[in-house]
mmCIF file of C-alpha atoms in Angstrom:
data_model
loop_
_atom_site.group_PDB
_atom_site.id
_atom_site.type_symbol
_atom_site.label_atom_id
_atom_site.label_comp_id
_atom_site.label_asym_id
_atom_site.label_seq_id
_atom_site.Cartn_x
_atom_site.Cartn_y
_atom_site.Cartn_z
ATOM 1 C CA UNK F 96 119.835 92.627 99.058
ATOM 2 C CA UNK F 97 118.115 93.865 95.859
ATOM 3 C CA UNK F 98 119.371 92.778 92.033
ATOM 4 C CA UNK F 99 117.817 90.508 89.656
ATOM 5 C CA UNK F 100 119.055 86.972 91.692
ATOM 6 C CA UNK F 101 117.307 87.966 94.909
ATOM 7 C CA UNK F 102 114.057 86.668 95.927
ATOM 8 C CA UNK F 103 111.095 89.015 96.318
ATOM 9 C CA UNK F 104 107.958 89.011 98.892
ATOM 10 C CA UNK F 105 104.859 90.369 98.360
ATOM 11 C CA UNK F 106 102.456 91.587 100.674
ATOM 12 C CA UNK F 107 99.217 92.167 99.397
ATOM 13 C CA UNK F 108 96.305 93.508 101.707
ATOM 14 C CA UNK F 109 92.879 93.327 100.304
ATOM 15 C CA UNK F 110 90.339 95.302 102.473
ATOM 16 C CA UNK F 111 86.844 93.969 102.281
ATOM 17 C CA UNK F 112 83.254 94.423 104.031
ATOM 18 C CA UNK F 113 83.397 91.137 106.388
ATOM 19 C CA UNK F 114 80.253 90.258 104.479
ATOM 20 C CA UNK F 115 82.220 89.206 101.572
ATOM 21 C CA UNK F 116 85.456 88.072 103.082
ATOM 22 C CA UNK F 117 84.658 84.319 102.342
ATOM 23 C CA UNK F 118 83.840 84.979 98.727
ATOM 24 C CA UNK F 119 87.122 87.136 98.625
ATOM 25 C CA UNK F 120 89.124 84.119 100.385
ATOM 26 C CA UNK F 121 87.183 81.649 97.623
ATOM 27 C CA UNK F 122 88.148 83.829 94.771
ATOM 28 C CA UNK F 123 92.030 84.301 95.768
ATOM 29 C CA UNK F 124 92.204 80.620 96.486
ATOM 30 C CA UNK F 125 91.136 79.690 92.889
ATOM 31 C CA UNK F 126 93.161 82.189 91.351
ATOM 32 C CA UNK F 127 96.164 81.197 92.993
ATOM 33 C CA UNK F 128 95.151 76.824 92.596
ATOM 34 C CA UNK F 129 94.737 77.008 89.022
ATOM 35 C CA UNK F 130 97.015 79.445 87.717
ATOM 36 C CA UNK F 131 99.518 81.417 90.094
ATOM 37 C CA UNK F 132 101.100 78.020 91.463
ATOM 38 C CA UNK F 133 101.962 77.106 87.774
ATOM 39 C CA UNK F 134 103.511 80.264 87.029
ATOM 40 C CA UNK F 135 107.870 79.941 86.491
ATOM 41 C CA UNK F 136 109.248 81.349 89.509
ATOM 42 C CA UNK F 137 106.352 81.266 91.982
ATOM 43 C CA UNK F 138 107.940 80.251 95.390
ATOM 44 C CA UNK F 139 105.222 79.861 97.815
ATOM 45 C CA UNK F 140 102.262 82.031 99.375
ATOM 46 C CA UNK F 141 100.306 81.822 102.292
ATOM 47 C CA UNK F 142 96.783 83.642 102.392
ATOM 48 C CA UNK F 143 95.358 85.065 105.624
ATOM 49 C CA UNK F 144 91.899 85.862 106.699
ATOM 50 C CA UNK F 145 91.919 88.663 109.195
ATOM 51 C CA UNK F 146 90.151 87.970 112.775
ATOM 52 C CA UNK F 147 88.052 91.204 112.660
ATOM 53 C CA UNK F 148 86.650 90.155 109.119
ATOM 54 C CA UNK F 149 88.126 93.495 107.310
ATOM 55 C CA UNK F 150 91.023 92.026 105.371
ATOM 56 C CA UNK F 151 92.448 89.084 103.446
ATOM 57 C CA UNK F 152 96.328 89.269 102.711
ATOM 58 C CA UNK F 153 98.385 87.169 100.648
ATOM 59 C CA UNK F 154 101.887 86.893 101.609
ATOM 60 C CA UNK F 155 104.094 85.614 98.585
ATOM 61 C CA UNK F 156 107.684 84.908 97.614
ATOM 62 C CA UNK F 157 108.661 84.798 94.094
ATOM 63 C CA UNK F 158 112.213 84.096 92.091
ATOM 64 C CA UNK F 159 112.103 87.801 90.881
ATOM 65 C CA UNK F 160 110.183 90.508 90.128
ATOM 66 C CA UNK F 161 110.293 89.712 86.230
ATOM 67 C CA UNK F 162 108.569 86.384 87.225
ATOM 68 C CA UNK F 163 105.856 88.022 89.187
ATOM 69 C CA UNK F 164 105.386 90.677 86.536
ATOM 70 C CA UNK F 165 105.092 88.337 83.898
ATOM 71 C CA UNK F 166 102.319 86.330 85.803
ATOM 72 C CA UNK F 167 100.498 89.618 86.286
ATOM 73 C CA UNK F 168 100.364 90.038 82.541
ATOM 74 C CA UNK F 169 98.932 86.503 81.846
ATOM 75 C CA UNK F 170 95.017 87.019 81.088
ATOM 76 C CA UNK F 171 93.926 83.910 82.832
ATOM 77 C CA UNK F 172 93.734 84.826 86.271
ATOM 78 C CA UNK F 173 92.461 88.164 85.586
ATOM 79 C CA UNK F 174 88.624 87.437 85.842
ATOM 80 C CA UNK F 175 89.225 86.358 89.188
ATOM 81 C CA UNK F 176 90.957 89.437 90.089
ATOM 82 C CA UNK F 177 88.570 91.647 88.708
ATOM 83 C CA UNK F 178 85.666 89.998 90.405
ATOM 84 C CA UNK F 179 88.048 90.501 93.586
ATOM 85 C CA UNK F 180 88.041 93.943 93.142
ATOM 86 C CA UNK F 181 84.574 94.666 92.940
ATOM 87 C CA UNK F 182 84.160 93.645 96.601
ATOM 88 C CA UNK F 183 87.644 94.428 97.762
ATOM 89 C CA UNK F 184 90.267 97.329 97.615
ATOM 90 C CA UNK F 185 93.778 96.433 97.043
ATOM 91 C CA UNK F 186 96.996 97.724 98.433
ATOM 92 C CA UNK F 187 100.215 95.866 96.685
ATOM 93 C CA UNK F 188 103.507 96.077 98.372
ATOM 94 C CA UNK F 189 106.758 94.739 96.938
ATOM 95 C CA UNK F 190 109.640 94.004 99.360
ATOM 96 C CA UNK F 191 112.983 92.518 100.291
ATOM 97 C CA UNK F 192 113.439 91.039 103.829
ATOM 98 C CA UNK F 193 115.551 92.662 105.867
ATOM 99 C CA UNK F 194 115.943 89.961 108.587
ATOM 100 C CA UNK F 195 113.941 87.166 110.307
ATOM 101 C CA UNK F 196 114.050 87.084 114.195
ATOM 102 C CA UNK F 197 113.576 84.314 116.815
ATOM 103 C CA UNK F 198 112.659 83.555 120.073
ATOM 104 C CA UNK F 199 115.694 84.788 122.662
ATOM 105 C CA UNK F 200 116.000 83.605 126.283
ATOM 106 C CA UNK F 201 116.080 86.634 128.238
ATOM 107 C CA UNK O 28 90.737 77.633 112.870
ATOM 108 C CA UNK O 29 90.226 80.402 115.685
ATOM 109 C CA UNK O 30 90.336 79.648 119.267
ATOM 110 C CA UNK O 31 92.944 79.872 121.956
ATOM 111 C CA UNK O 32 95.046 77.070 121.179
ATOM 112 C CA UNK O 33 96.015 78.497 117.382
ATOM 113 C CA UNK O 34 98.825 80.521 116.099
ATOM 114 C CA UNK O 35 98.194 83.934 115.259
ATOM 115 C CA UNK O 36 99.908 85.967 112.459
ATOM 116 C CA UNK O 37 100.226 89.750 112.969
ATOM 117 C CA UNK O 38 101.014 92.011 109.394
ATOM 118 C CA UNK O 39 101.538 95.253 110.454
ATOM 119 C CA UNK O 40 101.982 97.741 107.539
ATOM 120 C CA UNK O 41 103.797 100.990 108.289
ATOM 121 C CA UNK O 42 103.542 103.664 105.687
ATOM 122 C CA UNK O 43 106.863 106.335 105.720
ATOM 123 C CA UNK O 44 108.725 108.820 103.941
ATOM 124 C CA UNK O 45 111.461 107.008 101.847
ATOM 125 C CA UNK O 46 113.934 109.475 103.454
ATOM 126 C CA UNK O 47 112.978 107.856 106.887
ATOM 127 C CA UNK O 48 112.713 104.020 105.522
ATOM 128 C CA UNK O 49 116.079 103.336 107.060
ATOM 129 C CA UNK O 50 115.196 104.946 110.328
ATOM 130 C CA UNK O 51 112.063 103.012 110.729
ATOM 131 C CA UNK O 52 113.879 99.626 110.165
ATOM 132 C CA UNK O 53 116.463 100.663 112.499
ATOM 133 C CA UNK O 54 114.013 101.315 115.251
ATOM 134 C CA UNK O 55 111.816 98.257 114.694
ATOM 135 C CA UNK O 56 114.843 96.165 114.785
ATOM 136 C CA UNK O 57 116.010 97.455 117.980
ATOM 137 C CA UNK O 58 112.654 97.077 119.400
ATOM 138 C CA UNK O 59 112.205 93.269 118.473
ATOM 139 C CA UNK O 60 115.955 92.483 119.194
ATOM 140 C CA UNK O 61 115.629 93.792 122.804
ATOM 141 C CA UNK O 62 111.984 93.163 123.900
ATOM 142 C CA UNK O 63 109.703 91.182 121.373
ATOM 143 C CA UNK O 64 112.090 88.712 120.973
ATOM 144 C CA UNK O 65 112.098 87.505 124.765
ATOM 145 C CA UNK O 66 108.448 87.863 124.963
ATOM 146 C CA UNK O 67 106.402 84.559 126.060
ATOM 147 C CA UNK O 68 104.732 83.228 123.204
ATOM 148 C CA UNK O 69 106.734 85.082 120.412
ATOM 149 C CA UNK O 70 107.094 82.667 117.655
ATOM 150 C CA UNK O 71 109.107 84.355 114.877
ATOM 151 C CA UNK O 72 109.061 87.421 112.760
ATOM 152 C CA UNK O 73 110.340 88.751 109.496
ATOM 153 C CA UNK O 74 111.144 92.437 108.596
ATOM 154 C CA UNK O 75 110.427 93.621 105.284
ATOM 155 C CA UNK O 76 111.518 96.917 103.295
ATOM 156 C CA UNK O 77 109.612 98.094 100.340
ATOM 157 C CA UNK O 78 111.648 98.530 97.135
ATOM 158 C CA UNK O 79 109.691 101.672 96.589
ATOM 159 C CA UNK O 80 110.901 103.117 99.860
ATOM 160 C CA UNK O 81 107.183 103.737 101.090
ATOM 161 C CA UNK O 82 106.577 100.834 103.463
ATOM 162 C CA UNK O 83 107.866 98.493 106.337
ATOM 163 C CA UNK O 84 106.236 95.587 107.311
ATOM 164 C CA UNK O 85 106.477 93.218 110.093
ATOM 165 C CA UNK O 86 105.071 89.813 109.337
ATOM 166 C CA UNK O 87 104.927 87.915 113.054
ATOM 167 C CA UNK O 88 103.866 84.901 114.342
ATOM 168 C CA UNK O 89 102.755 84.743 117.885
ATOM 169 C CA UNK O 90 101.461 81.132 120.208
ATOM 170 C CA UNK O 91 98.153 83.102 120.832
ATOM 171 C CA UNK O 92 96.642 86.455 121.082
ATOM 172 C CA UNK O 93 96.827 86.736 124.731
ATOM 173 C CA UNK O 94 100.552 86.646 124.337
ATOM 174 C CA UNK O 95 100.698 89.424 121.716
ATOM 175 C CA UNK O 96 99.062 91.603 123.795
ATOM 176 C CA UNK O 97 100.436 91.105 126.882
ATOM 177 C CA UNK O 98 103.911 91.889 124.941
ATOM 178 C CA UNK O 99 102.044 95.227 123.367
ATOM 179 C CA UNK O 100 101.407 96.088 127.407
ATOM 180 C CA UNK O 101 104.868 96.155 128.313
ATOM 181 C CA UNK O 102 106.396 99.855 128.988
ATOM 182 C CA UNK O 103 109.891 98.764 127.709
ATOM 183 C CA UNK O 104 109.570 98.992 124.096
ATOM 184 C CA UNK O 105 107.222 101.618 124.066
ATOM 185 C CA UNK O 106 109.554 104.532 123.661
ATOM 186 C CA UNK O 107 110.827 102.907 120.333
ATOM 187 C CA UNK O 108 107.421 102.358 118.949
ATOM 188 C CA UNK O 109 106.398 105.708 119.784
ATOM 189 C CA UNK O 110 109.368 107.196 117.885
ATOM 190 C CA UNK O 111 108.530 105.093 114.746
ATOM 191 C CA UNK O 112 105.076 106.980 115.128
ATOM 192 C CA UNK O 113 106.376 109.909 114.628
ATOM 193 C CA UNK O 114 107.982 109.330 111.147
ATOM 194 C CA UNK O 115 104.981 106.476 109.844
ATOM 195 C CA UNK O 116 101.839 105.677 109.789
ATOM 196 C CA UNK O 117 100.691 102.141 111.202
ATOM 197 C CA UNK O 118 98.001 99.854 110.048
ATOM 198 C CA UNK O 119 97.782 96.401 112.123
ATOM 199 C CA UNK O 120 96.264 93.509 110.739
ATOM 200 C CA UNK O 121 95.395 90.026 113.194
ATOM 201 C CA UNK O 122 95.359 87.115 111.340
ATOM 202 C CA UNK O 123 94.872 83.389 110.651
ATOM 203 C CA UNK O 124 96.342 81.526 108.067
ATOM 204 C CA UNK O 125 93.677 79.908 105.814
ATOM 205 C CA UNK O 126 96.447 77.967 103.728
ATOM 206 C CA UNK O 127 99.797 77.917 101.965
ATOM 207 C CA UNK O 128 100.467 76.863 98.331
ATOM 208 C CA UNK O 129 103.481 75.571 96.976
ATOM 209 C CA UNK O 130 103.961 75.139 93.143
ATOM 210 C CA UNK O 131 102.173 72.909 91.034
ATOM 211 C CA UNK O 132 103.876 71.536 87.726
ATOM 212 C CA UNK O 133 101.699 72.395 84.938
#
């Protein structure tokens, strides 16, 4: 499934003190709204807040690795991501989808 | 957005030696196909394989926390999950969705 014509999924997990979870959500929302959504090859993303307050995870799909890496080189969203990294640690992950499962009657 | 009537998202990240990534994908596929998909309240899940070989991540949606926890108490899929934990470490995450973003014309 790999190759230049395959969509990729980014699952980026931020770990944060619960007192800063709301601020982290604001920073990632702003960076996505203002910059990431406008980048060539951006397909969609969903921002998640963990129920225990300790994580914020962005699940994103991009047309290609090259499109994602071009966005990461854009200096405009960097101040928001740099502020995010003052309050959170960041575990990136770049994936391909193996399979999607739906409910089965037993 | 929290509460008993809200769907929840599970983002469970497994870290693995690249030599074992394929076996881990097999174990999680089998447990999902045979057991998880049949559980009450299961909505959908997508299995991801990291391009660097070091992670396998399951993104799943459930009708409620209670439904997910009932499935986790089921002894039937346990042998597959226990074998998975002999070759991988497991970082669970339980989330609510903050927002979904779509492309914006610049």
